[in-house]
Coordinates of C-alpha atoms and ligand atoms in Angstrom, one line a residue:
M849 CA -58.2 -1.4 3.6
R850 CA -58.9 -2.9 0.1
I851 CA -55.9 -4.2 -1.8
D852 CA -56.1 -3.6 -5.5
P853 CA -54.2 -6.5 -7.3
C854 CA -53.4 -4.4 -10.2
R855 CA -51.8 -1.5 -8.0
T856 CA -49.9 -3.9 -6.1
F857 CA -48.6 -5.6 -9.1
I858 CA -47.3 -2.2 -10.5
S859 CA -45.7 -1.4 -7.1
A860 CA -44.0 -4.5 -7.0
M861 CA -42.6 -4.2 -10.5
V862 CA -41.5 -0.5 -9.8
V863 CA -39.4 -2.2 -6.7
L864 CA -37.9 -4.7 -8.9
F865 CA -36.9 -2.4 -11.4
C866 CA -35.3 0.0 -8.8
L867 CA -33.6 -3.0 -7.3
S868 CA -32.2 -4.3 -10.9
F869 CA -31.3 -0.8 -12.5
G870 CA -32.7 2.2 -10.7
L871 CA -30.6 2.4 -7.4
P872 CA -28.0 4.9 -7.3
R873 CA -24.5 3.0 -7.5
I874 CA -22.0 4.0 -4.9
A875 CA -19.0 5.8 -6.6
H876 CA -15.7 4.2 -5.8
A877 CA -12.5 4.0 -7.5
Q878 CA -11.3 0.6 -5.7
T879 CA -12.8 -2.0 -3.8
P880 CA -10.6 -3.3 -0.8
T881 CA -9.5 -6.5 -2.9
Q882 CA -8.7 -4.7 -6.1
K883 CA -5.2 -4.9 -7.3
L884 CA -2.9 -1.6 -7.2
S885 CA 0.0 -1.1 -9.1
V886 CA 3.2 -0.8 -6.5
H887 CA 4.5 1.5 -9.2
W888 CA 3.9 5.2 -8.1
E889 CA 4.1 6.4 -11.5
E890 CA 1.5 3.7 -12.8
L891 CA -1.2 4.8 -10.1
T892 CA -4.2 7.4 -10.9
A893 CA -4.6 10.4 -8.5
S894 CA -7.5 8.3 -6.7
D895 CA -5.7 4.8 -6.8
F896 CA -2.5 6.8 -5.2
R897 CA -4.8 7.7 -2.5
E898 CA -6.0 4.4 -1.9
G899 CA -2.5 2.9 -2.1
V900 CA -1.1 5.0 0.7
R901 CA -4.3 4.3 2.7
R902 CA -3.5 0.7 2.0
S903 CA 0.1 0.9 3.0
Q904 CA -0.5 2.8 6.1
G905 CA 1.5 5.7 5.0
V906 CA 4.7 3.5 4.1
C907 CA 6.2 4.5 0.6
L908 CA 9.5 3.0 -0.8
L909 CA 12.3 5.0 -2.2
P910 CA 14.6 2.7 -3.9
F911 CA 18.1 4.3 -4.3
G912 CA 20.3 3.4 -7.3
I913 CA 23.2 5.0 -8.9
I914 CA 24.4 5.5 -12.6
E915 CA 28.4 4.5 -12.2
K916 CA 30.5 1.9 -14.2
H917 CA 30.0 -1.8 -13.2
G918 CA 33.3 -3.5 -14.0
P919 CA 33.7 -4.2 -17.7
H920 CA 30.9 -6.3 -18.2
L921 CA 27.7 -5.0 -16.5
P922 CA 25.6 -1.9 -17.2
L923 CA 25.8 1.5 -15.8
G924 CA 22.6 1.2 -14.1
T925 CA 23.3 -2.1 -12.5
D926 CA 22.4 -0.9 -8.8
L927 CA 19.2 1.0 -9.9
L928 CA 18.0 -1.9 -12.0
D929 CA 18.7 -4.5 -9.0
V930 CA 17.4 -2.5 -6.2
R931 CA 14.5 -1.8 -8.0
Y932 CA 13.8 -5.3 -9.2
A933 CA 14.1 -6.1 -5.6
A934 CA 11.8 -3.2 -3.9
L935 CA 9.1 -3.7 -6.5
H936 CA 9.1 -7.5 -6.0
A937 CA 8.9 -6.9 -2.0
A938 CA 6.1 -4.3 -2.3
E939 CA 4.1 -6.9 -4.4
Q940 CA 4.4 -9.2 -1.1
E941 CA 4.0 -6.3 1.5
Y942 CA 1.9 -3.5 -0.4
A943 CA 3.5 0.0 -0.6
P944 CA 3.8 2.5 -3.5
V945 CA 7.3 2.6 -4.9
F946 CA 8.7 6.1 -6.0
P947 CA 10.0 6.1 -9.8
E948 CA 13.6 5.8 -10.6
Y949 CA 16.2 7.6 -8.3
Y950 CA 20.0 7.6 -8.7
F951 CA 21.1 10.9 -7.5
G952 CA 23.5 9.7 -4.8
Q953 CA 27.2 9.7 -3.7
I954 CA 29.5 8.4 -6.4
A955 CA 32.4 10.9 -6.7
E956 CA 35.0 8.0 -6.5
A957 CA 34.0 7.0 -10.0
K958 CA 34.0 10.1 -11.8
H959 CA 37.2 9.1 -13.7
E960 CA 34.8 6.4 -15.4
P961 CA 32.8 7.0 -18.5
G962 CA 29.0 7.2 -17.8
T963 CA 29.2 8.0 -14.3
M964 CA 26.5 10.8 -12.8
S965 CA 28.0 12.1 -9.8
Y966 CA 25.7 15.0 -8.5
S967 CA 27.4 17.6 -5.9
R968 CA 27.1 17.1 -2.3
G969 CA 25.0 19.8 -1.6
L970 CA 22.3 18.9 -4.2
Q971 CA 22.3 15.0 -3.1
L972 CA 21.1 16.2 0.1
A973 CA 18.8 18.9 -1.0
L974 CA 17.1 16.8 -3.5
L975 CA 16.7 13.8 -1.4
Q976 CA 15.1 16.2 1.2
E977 CA 12.7 17.6 -1.2
T978 CA 11.7 14.2 -2.4
T979 CA 11.1 12.9 0.8
D980 CA 9.3 16.0 1.8
E981 CA 7.1 15.8 -1.2
M982 CA 6.4 12.0 -0.6
A983 CA 5.3 13.1 3.1
R984 CA 3.2 15.8 1.7
N985 CA 1.4 13.3 -0.5
G986 CA 0.8 11.1 2.8
C987 CA 3.8 9.1 2.8
K988 CA 4.4 9.7 6.6
K989 CA 7.0 6.8 6.8
V990 CA 9.4 7.0 3.8
L991 CA 11.5 3.7 3.7
I992 CA 14.8 4.4 1.6
V993 CA 15.9 0.9 0.1
N994 CA 19.5 1.3 -0.6
G995 CA 21.2 -0.2 -3.4
H996 CA 24.4 1.3 -3.8
G997 CA 27.5 0.8 -1.5
G998 CA 28.6 4.4 -1.9
N999 CA 25.4 5.6 -0.2
N1000 CA 26.3 3.9 3.1
S1001 CA 27.2 7.1 4.9
L1002 CA 25.1 9.2 2.9
L1003 CA 21.8 7.7 4.1
P1004 CA 22.3 7.1 7.7
Y1005 CA 23.6 10.7 7.8
F1006 CA 20.5 11.8 6.2
A1007 CA 18.2 10.0 8.3
Q1008 CA 19.9 11.3 11.5
T1009 CA 19.9 14.9 10.4
Q1010 CA 16.0 14.6 10.0
L1011 CA 16.2 15.8 13.7
D1012 CA 17.6 19.2 12.9
K1013 CA 14.2 20.6 12.3
P1014 CA 10.8 19.2 12.8
H1015 CA 9.1 16.9 10.0
D1016 CA 5.8 15.2 10.1
Y1017 CA 7.2 12.0 8.6
V1018 CA 9.8 9.5 9.5
V1019 CA 12.6 8.3 7.4
Y1020 CA 13.8 4.9 7.5
V1021 CA 17.0 3.5 5.8
F1022 CA 17.4 -0.4 4.8
N1023 CA 20.8 -0.6 4.0
E1024 CA 21.5 -4.4 3.6
L1025 CA 22.4 -5.2 0.1
E1026 CA 23.8 -8.8 0.5
A1027 CA 22.5 -12.0 1.8
P1028 CA 24.8 -13.9 4.5
E1029 CA 27.2 -16.2 2.8
K1030 CA 26.0 -19.3 5.1
G1031 CA 23.2 -21.1 3.7
G1032 CA 23.5 -20.2 0.1
P1033 CA 25.3 -21.7 -2.8
P1034 CA 29.0 -21.6 -2.3
R1035 CA 30.9 -18.7 -3.7
K1036 CA 34.2 -19.0 -5.7
T1037 CA 35.7 -16.0 -5.0
S1038 CA 36.5 -14.1 -1.5
M1039 CA 37.0 -10.6 -2.6
D1040 CA 33.9 -9.3 -4.1
M1041 CA 33.1 -5.7 -3.3
H1042 CA 31.9 -4.3 -6.9
A1043 CA 30.5 -5.6 -9.9
G1044 CA 31.8 -9.4 -8.8
E1045 CA 30.2 -12.6 -8.4
V1046 CA 27.5 -11.6 -6.2
E1047 CA 26.3 -8.6 -8.3
T1048 CA 26.9 -10.3 -11.7
S1049 CA 24.7 -13.2 -10.2
N1050 CA 22.1 -10.8 -9.3
M1051 CA 22.0 -9.2 -12.7
M1052 CA 21.7 -12.5 -14.2
V1053 CA 18.1 -12.4 -12.5
S1054 CA 17.0 -8.7 -13.0
R1055 CA 18.3 -8.4 -16.5
P1056 CA 20.1 -11.1 -17.9
D1057 CA 20.2 -9.5 -21.3
L1058 CA 22.6 -6.8 -19.9
V1059 CA 25.4 -9.3 -18.7
H1060 CA 28.2 -9.8 -20.9
L1061 CA 29.9 -12.7 -19.0
D1062 CA 32.7 -12.9 -21.6
R1063 CA 33.9 -9.3 -20.9
A1064 CA 34.3 -10.1 -17.2
N1065 CA 38.0 -10.8 -17.1
S1066 CA 38.9 -8.1 -19.7
E1067 CA 40.0 -5.8 -16.8
S1068 CA 41.4 -6.6 -13.4
G1069 CA 39.3 -6.5 -10.4
A1070 CA 42.2 -7.5 -8.0
D1071 CA 43.1 -5.3 -4.9
Q1072 CA 46.0 -3.3 -5.8
A1073 CA 46.6 -2.5 -2.1
R1074 CA 48.5 0.6 -2.6
Q1075 CA 47.7 2.7 0.4
K1076 CA 50.1 2.4 3.2
I1077 CA 48.4 3.7 6.2
P1078 CA 46.6 1.8 8.9
E1079 CA 43.0 0.8 7.8
N1080 CA 41.5 2.5 11.0
I1081 CA 42.3 6.1 9.1
Y1082 CA 39.8 7.1 6.4
T1083 CA 40.6 8.9 3.5
G1084 CA 38.3 9.2 0.4
I1085 CA 40.8 7.9 -1.9
W1086 CA 41.1 4.8 -0.4
W1087 CA 38.7 3.0 -3.0
Y1088 CA 40.9 4.3 -5.9
T1089 CA 44.0 3.2 -4.3
R1090 CA 42.8 -0.3 -4.0
F1091 CA 40.2 -0.6 -7.0
P1092 CA 41.4 2.2 -9.7
F1093 CA 39.1 0.4 -12.4
H1094 CA 36.1 0.6 -10.4
Y1095 CA 35.9 -3.1 -10.1
S1096 CA 36.4 -5.3 -7.3
G1097 CA 36.5 -9.0 -7.9
D1098 CA 35.7 -11.2 -10.4
G1099 CA 32.2 -11.5 -12.4
S1100 CA 33.1 -14.4 -14.4
P1101 CA 32.2 -17.4 -11.8
A1102 CA 28.6 -15.8 -11.5
N1103 CA 25.7 -17.9 -12.1
K1104 CA 21.8 -17.8 -12.0
E1105 CA 21.6 -19.8 -9.0
L1106 CA 23.5 -17.6 -6.6
G1107 CA 21.5 -14.7 -8.2
E1108 CA 18.1 -16.2 -7.5
Y1109 CA 19.3 -17.0 -3.7
Q1110 CA 20.6 -13.6 -3.4
M1111 CA 17.4 -11.9 -5.0
K1112 CA 15.1 -14.0 -3.0
W1113 CA 17.0 -12.9 0.4
W1114 CA 16.7 -9.2 -0.6
V1115 CA 13.0 -9.3 -1.7
D1116 CA 12.0 -11.0 1.4
S1117 CA 14.2 -8.8 3.6
I1118 CA 12.8 -5.8 2.1
A1119 CA 9.1 -7.3 2.5
K1120 CA 9.8 -7.7 6.4
A1121 CA 11.2 -4.2 6.6
I1122 CA 8.1 -2.7 5.2
K1123 CA 6.1 -4.8 7.5
D1124 CA 8.3 -3.7 10.2
V1125 CA 8.1 0.0 9.3
K1126 CA 4.1 -0.3 9.1
G1127 CA 4.0 -1.6 12.7
D1128 CA 6.2 1.1 14.2
D1129 CA 4.1 3.4 16.1
V1130 CA 7.0 4.4 18.5
S1131 CA 9.0 6.4 16.1
P1132 CA 6.6 8.9 15.0
K1133 CA 5.1 9.4 18.4
L1134 CA 8.9 9.9 20.2
Q1135 CA 10.2 11.7 17.0
K1136 CA 7.0 14.4 17.6
E1137 CA 7.9 14.5 21.3
F1138 CA 11.4 15.1 20.7
Y1139 CA 10.8 17.9 18.4
E1140 CA 8.6 19.4 20.7
K1141 CA 11.1 19.2 23.5
S1142 CA 14.1 20.6 21.5
T1143 CA 12.4 23.9 21.3
H1144 CA 12.9 24.4 25.1
P1145 CA 15.6 22.3 26.3
L1146 CA 16.2 23.9 29.7
D1147 CA 12.6 22.7 30.9
T1148 CA 12.8 19.2 29.9
Q1149 CA 15.4 17.7 32.2
P1150 CA 15.2 17.0 35.6
Ligands
ZN2034 ZN1 27.1 -2.1 -7.8

């Protein structure tokens, strides 16, 4: 076969042209290394799909509240702090973070200005529909990160009652709000349950512009100790009997060093929780088995 140098040259040029310009490009929104926002609301629809894939179906629901925080901190303290911690944790260990959520249990502060207290039924219904919707969008592991002490009973109850009927996702609750005292900067106060030294210090990290330290002593956060029944008997009014101004402790000795220690502990702990939840293949599997068995309990036991 005779080789025509002219034709060979033209063919070579066509190949080169195709290689450099003409080949159809592979259509993709993200490469695996491309940085994705951790904010659910900042992602495009296709980036959201990539985010859920990258987080192995783990999505965060940071849970705040809107309530008085002593005389010196903003109403949104718990919301601002939990979002600060959750967003930084998700940067470390990727997971999409649901937008602002603050529809929790705060009936005990209804006598204070600015408190948003939703009814018991709505709290549970809204939370269920929120996690259902998250799961419908691929978040098969919903990690609720609690930022508010008043939710301490609500959230385990919500998680426990996921067993009442089948769901194709698992609810996890991370409910630690404070680093162990040992090892951190020394604290000046011993009574510190709400808007005191620790929370005020945290706020100095997340939103220092919203801390009015000069007002921290304008109300008393002392324990009024007015309830005269033993501690092992629970009442809903217990908090008001002890802290009628919705302030427990003293925010004035707060400092940035303590805030940085606390916040770093919180961020690292949440990041570890995200990792642990990603690695948990037991809960989804056994939850499914449980739902199946619960439809015919008489056949399942020996
Ligand atoms: Zn708080």
